[in-house]
C-alpha atoms as an extended CHARMM CRD file, in Angstrom:
* protein
*
       121  EXT
         1         1  MET       CA             33.2660000000       18.5500000000       -4.5430000000  PROA      1               0.0000000000
         2         2  LYS       CA             31.1390000000       16.7930000000       -1.8690000000  PROA      2               0.0000000000
         3         3  LYS       CA             29.6850000000       20.4640000000       -0.8100000000  PROA      3               0.0000000000
         4         4  ILE       CA             29.1870000000       20.9250000000       -4.4430000000  PROA      4               0.0000000000
         5         5  ASN       CA             26.7330000000       18.2980000000       -4.4830000000  PROA      5               0.0000000000
         6         6  GLU       CA             25.4460000000       18.5780000000       -1.1700000000  PROA      6               0.0000000000
         7         7  SER       CA             24.1540000000       22.0470000000       -2.3220000000  PROA      7               0.0000000000
         8         8  LEU       CA             22.7810000000       21.1160000000       -5.9570000000  PROA      8               0.0000000000
         9         9  VAL       CA             20.9890000000       18.3060000000       -4.0230000000  PROA      9               0.0000000000
        10        10  GLY       CA             19.2630000000       20.8930000000       -1.0600000000  PROA      10              0.0000000000
        11        11  ALA       CA             18.3220000000       23.4980000000       -3.4670000000  PROA      11              0.0000000000
        12        12  CYS       CA             15.4400000000       20.7560000000       -4.9780000000  PROA      12              0.0000000000
        13        13  THR       CA             12.2820000000       21.9830000000       -5.1380000000  PROA      13              0.0000000000
        14        14  HSD       CA             10.2900000000       18.7860000000       -6.2580000000  PROA      14              0.0000000000
        15        15  PRO       CA              7.1510000000       17.2760000000       -3.9750000000  PROA      15              0.0000000000
        16        16  ALA       CA              8.1540000000       14.0680000000       -2.8480000000  PROA      16              0.0000000000
        17        17  PHE       CA              6.7910000000       11.0520000000       -4.6680000000  PROA      17              0.0000000000
        18        18  ARG       CA              7.1570000000        7.2880000000       -4.6840000000  PROA      18              0.0000000000
        19        19  PRO       CA              7.2460000000        4.1630000000       -7.7810000000  PROA      19              0.0000000000
        20        20  GLY       CA              3.7570000000        3.9150000000       -8.1170000000  PROA      20              0.0000000000
        21        21  ASP       CA              2.6010000000        7.5140000000       -8.0710000000  PROA      21              0.0000000000
        22        22  THR       CA              1.2660000000        8.9850000000      -11.1520000000  PROA      22              0.0000000000
        23        23  VAL       CA              3.2150000000       12.1720000000      -11.8770000000  PROA      23              0.0000000000
        24        24  VAL       CA              3.2990000000       14.7350000000      -14.2750000000  PROA      24              0.0000000000
        25        25  VAL       CA              6.6420000000       15.8610000000      -15.6500000000  PROA      25              0.0000000000
        26        26  SER       CA              6.8780000000       19.2760000000      -17.4730000000  PROA      26              0.0000000000
        27        27  VAL       CA              9.8460000000       19.1770000000      -19.2990000000  PROA      27              0.0000000000
        28        28  LYS       CA             11.3710000000       21.9400000000      -21.6880000000  PROA      28              0.0000000000
        29        29  VAL       CA             12.0560000000       21.3410000000      -24.9020000000  PROA      29              0.0000000000
        30        30  LYS       CA             13.7210000000       22.6600000000      -27.6640000000  PROA      30              0.0000000000
        31        31  GLU       CA             13.1480000000       23.0930000000      -31.4020000000  PROA      31              0.0000000000
        32        32  GLY       CA             14.6670000000       25.5230000000      -33.4570000000  PROA      32              0.0000000000
        33        33  SER       CA             14.8980000000       29.0800000000      -31.6270000000  PROA      33              0.0000000000
        34        34  ARG       CA             11.4470000000       28.5650000000      -29.4900000000  PROA      34              0.0000000000
        35        35  GLU       CA             12.0590000000       26.3100000000      -26.3070000000  PROA      35              0.0000000000
        36        36  ARG       CA              8.3190000000       25.0380000000      -24.6840000000  PROA      36              0.0000000000
        37        37  LEU       CA              6.6530000000       22.8490000000      -22.1010000000  PROA      37              0.0000000000
        38        38  GLN       CA              5.8900000000       18.9610000000      -22.4940000000  PROA      38              0.0000000000
        39        39  ALA       CA              3.9190000000       17.4480000000      -20.2380000000  PROA      39              0.0000000000
        40        40  PHE       CA              4.9170000000       13.7270000000      -20.1150000000  PROA      40              0.0000000000
        41        41  GLU       CA              2.2450000000       11.7370000000      -17.1310000000  PROA      41              0.0000000000
        42        42  GLY       CA              2.3720000000        8.3510000000      -15.7970000000  PROA      42              0.0000000000
        43        43  VAL       CA              3.3730000000        5.9490000000      -13.3740000000  PROA      43              0.0000000000
        44        44  VAL       CA              6.2550000000        6.0620000000      -11.4370000000  PROA      44              0.0000000000
        45        45  LEU       CA              8.1180000000        2.7960000000      -11.8250000000  PROA      45              0.0000000000
        46        46  ALA       CA             11.4300000000        3.5500000000       -9.9090000000  PROA      46              0.0000000000
        47        47  LYS       CA             13.3540000000        6.0800000000       -8.2820000000  PROA      47              0.0000000000
        48        48  ARG       CA             17.5200000000        5.2980000000       -8.3660000000  PROA      48              0.0000000000
        49        49  ASN       CA             18.4000000000        7.4840000000       -5.6960000000  PROA      49              0.0000000000
        50        50  ARG       CA             22.2890000000        8.7600000000       -6.3000000000  PROA      50              0.0000000000
        51        51  GLY       CA             22.5660000000       12.1210000000       -4.3360000000  PROA      51              0.0000000000
        52        52  ILE       CA             22.5380000000       14.6860000000       -7.5900000000  PROA      52              0.0000000000
        53        53  ASN       CA             22.7290000000       11.8930000000      -10.3090000000  PROA      53              0.0000000000
        54        54  SER       CA             19.1210000000       10.6300000000       -8.9960000000  PROA      54              0.0000000000
        55        55  SER       CA             16.8380000000        9.4010000000      -11.4230000000  PROA      55              0.0000000000
        56        56  PHE       CA             13.0620000000        8.7220000000      -12.1820000000  PROA      56              0.0000000000
        57        57  THR       CA             11.5610000000        6.3520000000      -14.7370000000  PROA      57              0.0000000000
        58        58  VAL       CA              8.1710000000        6.8000000000      -15.5810000000  PROA      58              0.0000000000
        59        59  ARG       CA              6.1280000000        4.4870000000      -18.0330000000  PROA      59              0.0000000000
        60        60  LYS       CA              2.9310000000        6.1090000000      -19.6320000000  PROA      60              0.0000000000
        61        61  ILE       CA              0.5280000000        3.5830000000      -22.5710000000  PROA      61              0.0000000000
        62        62  SER       CA              0.1530000000        6.1520000000      -25.5710000000  PROA      62              0.0000000000
        63        63  TYR       CA             -1.6520000000        4.8420000000      -28.2070000000  PROA      63              0.0000000000
        64        64  GLY       CA             -1.4800000000        1.4210000000      -27.1470000000  PROA      64              0.0000000000
        65        65  GLU       CA              1.8220000000        1.4770000000      -26.8950000000  PROA      65              0.0000000000
        66        66  GLY       CA              4.0410000000        1.7830000000      -23.7760000000  PROA      66              0.0000000000
        67        67  VAL       CA              6.2080000000        4.2830000000      -23.4120000000  PROA      67              0.0000000000
        68        68  GLU       CA              9.1030000000        4.7120000000      -20.2710000000  PROA      68              0.0000000000
        69        69  ARG       CA             11.2820000000        7.6180000000      -20.2550000000  PROA      69              0.0000000000
        70        70  VAL       CA             13.7480000000        8.4820000000      -17.7110000000  PROA      70              0.0000000000
        71        71  PHE       CA             14.4230000000       11.9940000000      -16.1380000000  PROA      71              0.0000000000
        72        72  PRO       CA             17.6180000000       12.9070000000      -14.0540000000  PROA      72              0.0000000000
        73        73  LEU       CA             15.8330000000       14.1260000000      -10.8760000000  PROA      73              0.0000000000
        74        74  HSD       CA             18.0560000000       17.4380000000      -10.5970000000  PROA      74              0.0000000000
        75        75  SER       CA             18.2830000000       18.4170000000      -14.4140000000  PROA      75              0.0000000000
        76        76  PRO       CA             17.7730000000       22.1870000000      -15.2890000000  PROA      76              0.0000000000
        77        77  MET       CA             15.2560000000       20.7990000000      -18.2070000000  PROA      77              0.0000000000
        78        78  ILE       CA             12.5180000000       19.7530000000      -15.5010000000  PROA      78              0.0000000000
        79        79  GLU       CA              9.8430000000       22.8840000000      -14.7160000000  PROA      79              0.0000000000
        80        80  SER       CA              7.9480000000       20.9550000000      -12.6970000000  PROA      80              0.0000000000
        81        81  ILE       CA              6.9890000000       17.4620000000      -11.2640000000  PROA      81              0.0000000000
        82        82  THR       CA              2.9870000000       17.3090000000      -10.0250000000  PROA      82              0.0000000000
        83        83  VAL       CA              1.6060000000       14.4330000000       -7.9860000000  PROA      83              0.0000000000
        84        84  LYS       CA             -1.7410000000       13.8610000000       -9.3150000000  PROA      84              0.0000000000
        85        85  ARG       CA             -3.0260000000       10.4990000000       -7.9600000000  PROA      85              0.0000000000
        86        86  LEU       CA             -0.7910000000        8.5630000000       -4.8340000000  PROA      86              0.0000000000
        87        87  GLY       CA             -0.4950000000        4.6240000000       -5.2580000000  PROA      87              0.0000000000
        88        88  ARG       CA              0.1100000000        1.6830000000       -3.3760000000  PROA      88              0.0000000000
        89        89  VAL       CA              2.4670000000       -0.7740000000       -3.8890000000  PROA      89              0.0000000000
        90        90  ARG       CA              4.4200000000       -3.3450000000       -2.3030000000  PROA      90              0.0000000000
        91        91  ARG       CA              7.5480000000       -3.2700000000       -4.1890000000  PROA      91              0.0000000000
        92        92  ALA       CA             10.3480000000       -0.6060000000       -5.3770000000  PROA      92              0.0000000000
        93        93  LYS       CA             10.5020000000       -0.8380000000       -8.4150000000  PROA      93              0.0000000000
        94        94  LEU       CA              7.7200000000       -1.5590000000      -10.6780000000  PROA      94              0.0000000000
        95        95  TYR       CA              9.3550000000       -3.4620000000      -13.5120000000  PROA      95              0.0000000000
        96        96  TYR       CA              6.4010000000       -6.2550000000      -13.4480000000  PROA      96              0.0000000000
        97        97  LEU       CA              4.1070000000       -3.5680000000      -15.0310000000  PROA      97              0.0000000000
        98        98  ARG       CA              5.2940000000       -3.5060000000      -18.7280000000  PROA      98              0.0000000000
        99        99  SER       CA              4.0560000000       -7.4610000000      -18.6430000000  PROA      99              0.0000000000
       100       100  LEU       CA              0.5740000000       -6.3720000000      -17.4780000000  PROA      100             0.0000000000
       101       101  ARG       CA             -2.2420000000       -5.4130000000      -20.1730000000  PROA      101             0.0000000000
       102       102  GLY       CA             -5.2700000000       -3.2380000000      -19.6530000000  PROA      102             0.0000000000
       103       103  LYS       CA             -7.0910000000       -3.2850000000      -15.9680000000  PROA      103             0.0000000000
       104       104  ALA       CA             -4.2860000000       -5.8900000000      -14.9810000000  PROA      104             0.0000000000
       105       105  ALA       CA             -1.9250000000       -2.9970000000      -14.9380000000  PROA      105             0.0000000000
       106       106  ARG       CA             -4.1280000000       -0.8910000000      -12.4680000000  PROA      106             0.0000000000
       107       107  ILE       CA             -2.4640000000        0.4840000000       -9.2300000000  PROA      107             0.0000000000
       108       108  LYS       CA             -4.7470000000        0.7370000000       -6.0370000000  PROA      108             0.0000000000
       109       109  GLU       CA             -4.8060000000        4.2460000000       -4.8350000000  PROA      109             0.0000000000
       110       110  ARG       CA             -2.8290000000        5.1090000000       -1.2290000000  PROA      110             0.0000000000
       111       111  LEU       CA             -5.1870000000        7.7570000000        0.7410000000  PROA      111             0.0000000000
       112       112  ILE       CA             -3.6870000000        9.8030000000        3.4130000000  PROA      112             0.0000000000
       113       113  LEU       CA             -5.4340000000        9.5360000000        6.6460000000  PROA      113             0.0000000000
       114       114  LYS       CA             -6.0130000000       12.6070000000        9.0450000000  PROA      114             0.0000000000
       115       115  SER       CA             -4.3790000000       12.3660000000       12.2190000000  PROA      115             0.0000000000
       116       116  LYS       CA             -6.8880000000       12.1940000000       15.6380000000  PROA      116             0.0000000000
       117       117  GLN       CA             -5.9590000000       15.7640000000       16.1130000000  PROA      117             0.0000000000
       118       118  SER       CA             -7.5570000000       17.3720000000       13.5370000000  PROA      118             0.0000000000
       119       119  LYS       CA            -10.7450000000       14.4200000000       14.0460000000  PROA      119             0.0000000000
       120       120  LYS       CA            -11.3660000000       16.1900000000       17.8710000000  PROA      120             0.0000000000
       121       121  ALA       CA            -11.0870000000       19.7400000000       16.5080000000  PROA      121             0.0000000000
C-alpha cells in the first residue's frame, strides 16, 4: 500500500505553489453527458501535505461574496494548476484573510531574484 501511494505521489506534475500564491485551477465538470473545464482562480489559503491525501484551499471573491474550495491535490478531476502570482506571506495558514475586506486583504508580491551568475553574463 505504501509503495502504491509513493508511486501516485511521484507521478504528480503540478507546479510548486505556496500559501499566498494566486493560482488558476482547471477542474473537469460533468454536466449530463458532456464534460467541460471550469477555471477557479484565487489565493491559496492553506496546503495540507499528507501524501496521496494532500489537499489545498483556494479562496476567491465572486460577486462580493467570498468563495472557498478545497481541492485534493492528486485528484483526477484537476486538469491543471497554473501559478499566476507569487505572494509573500509569513504564515502557513492564511485563515485571517476571511475576516479582511477590500484592500486590507491584499498580499504583497514575492519577487524572485536572479542569481549572481546570471548578472555577470
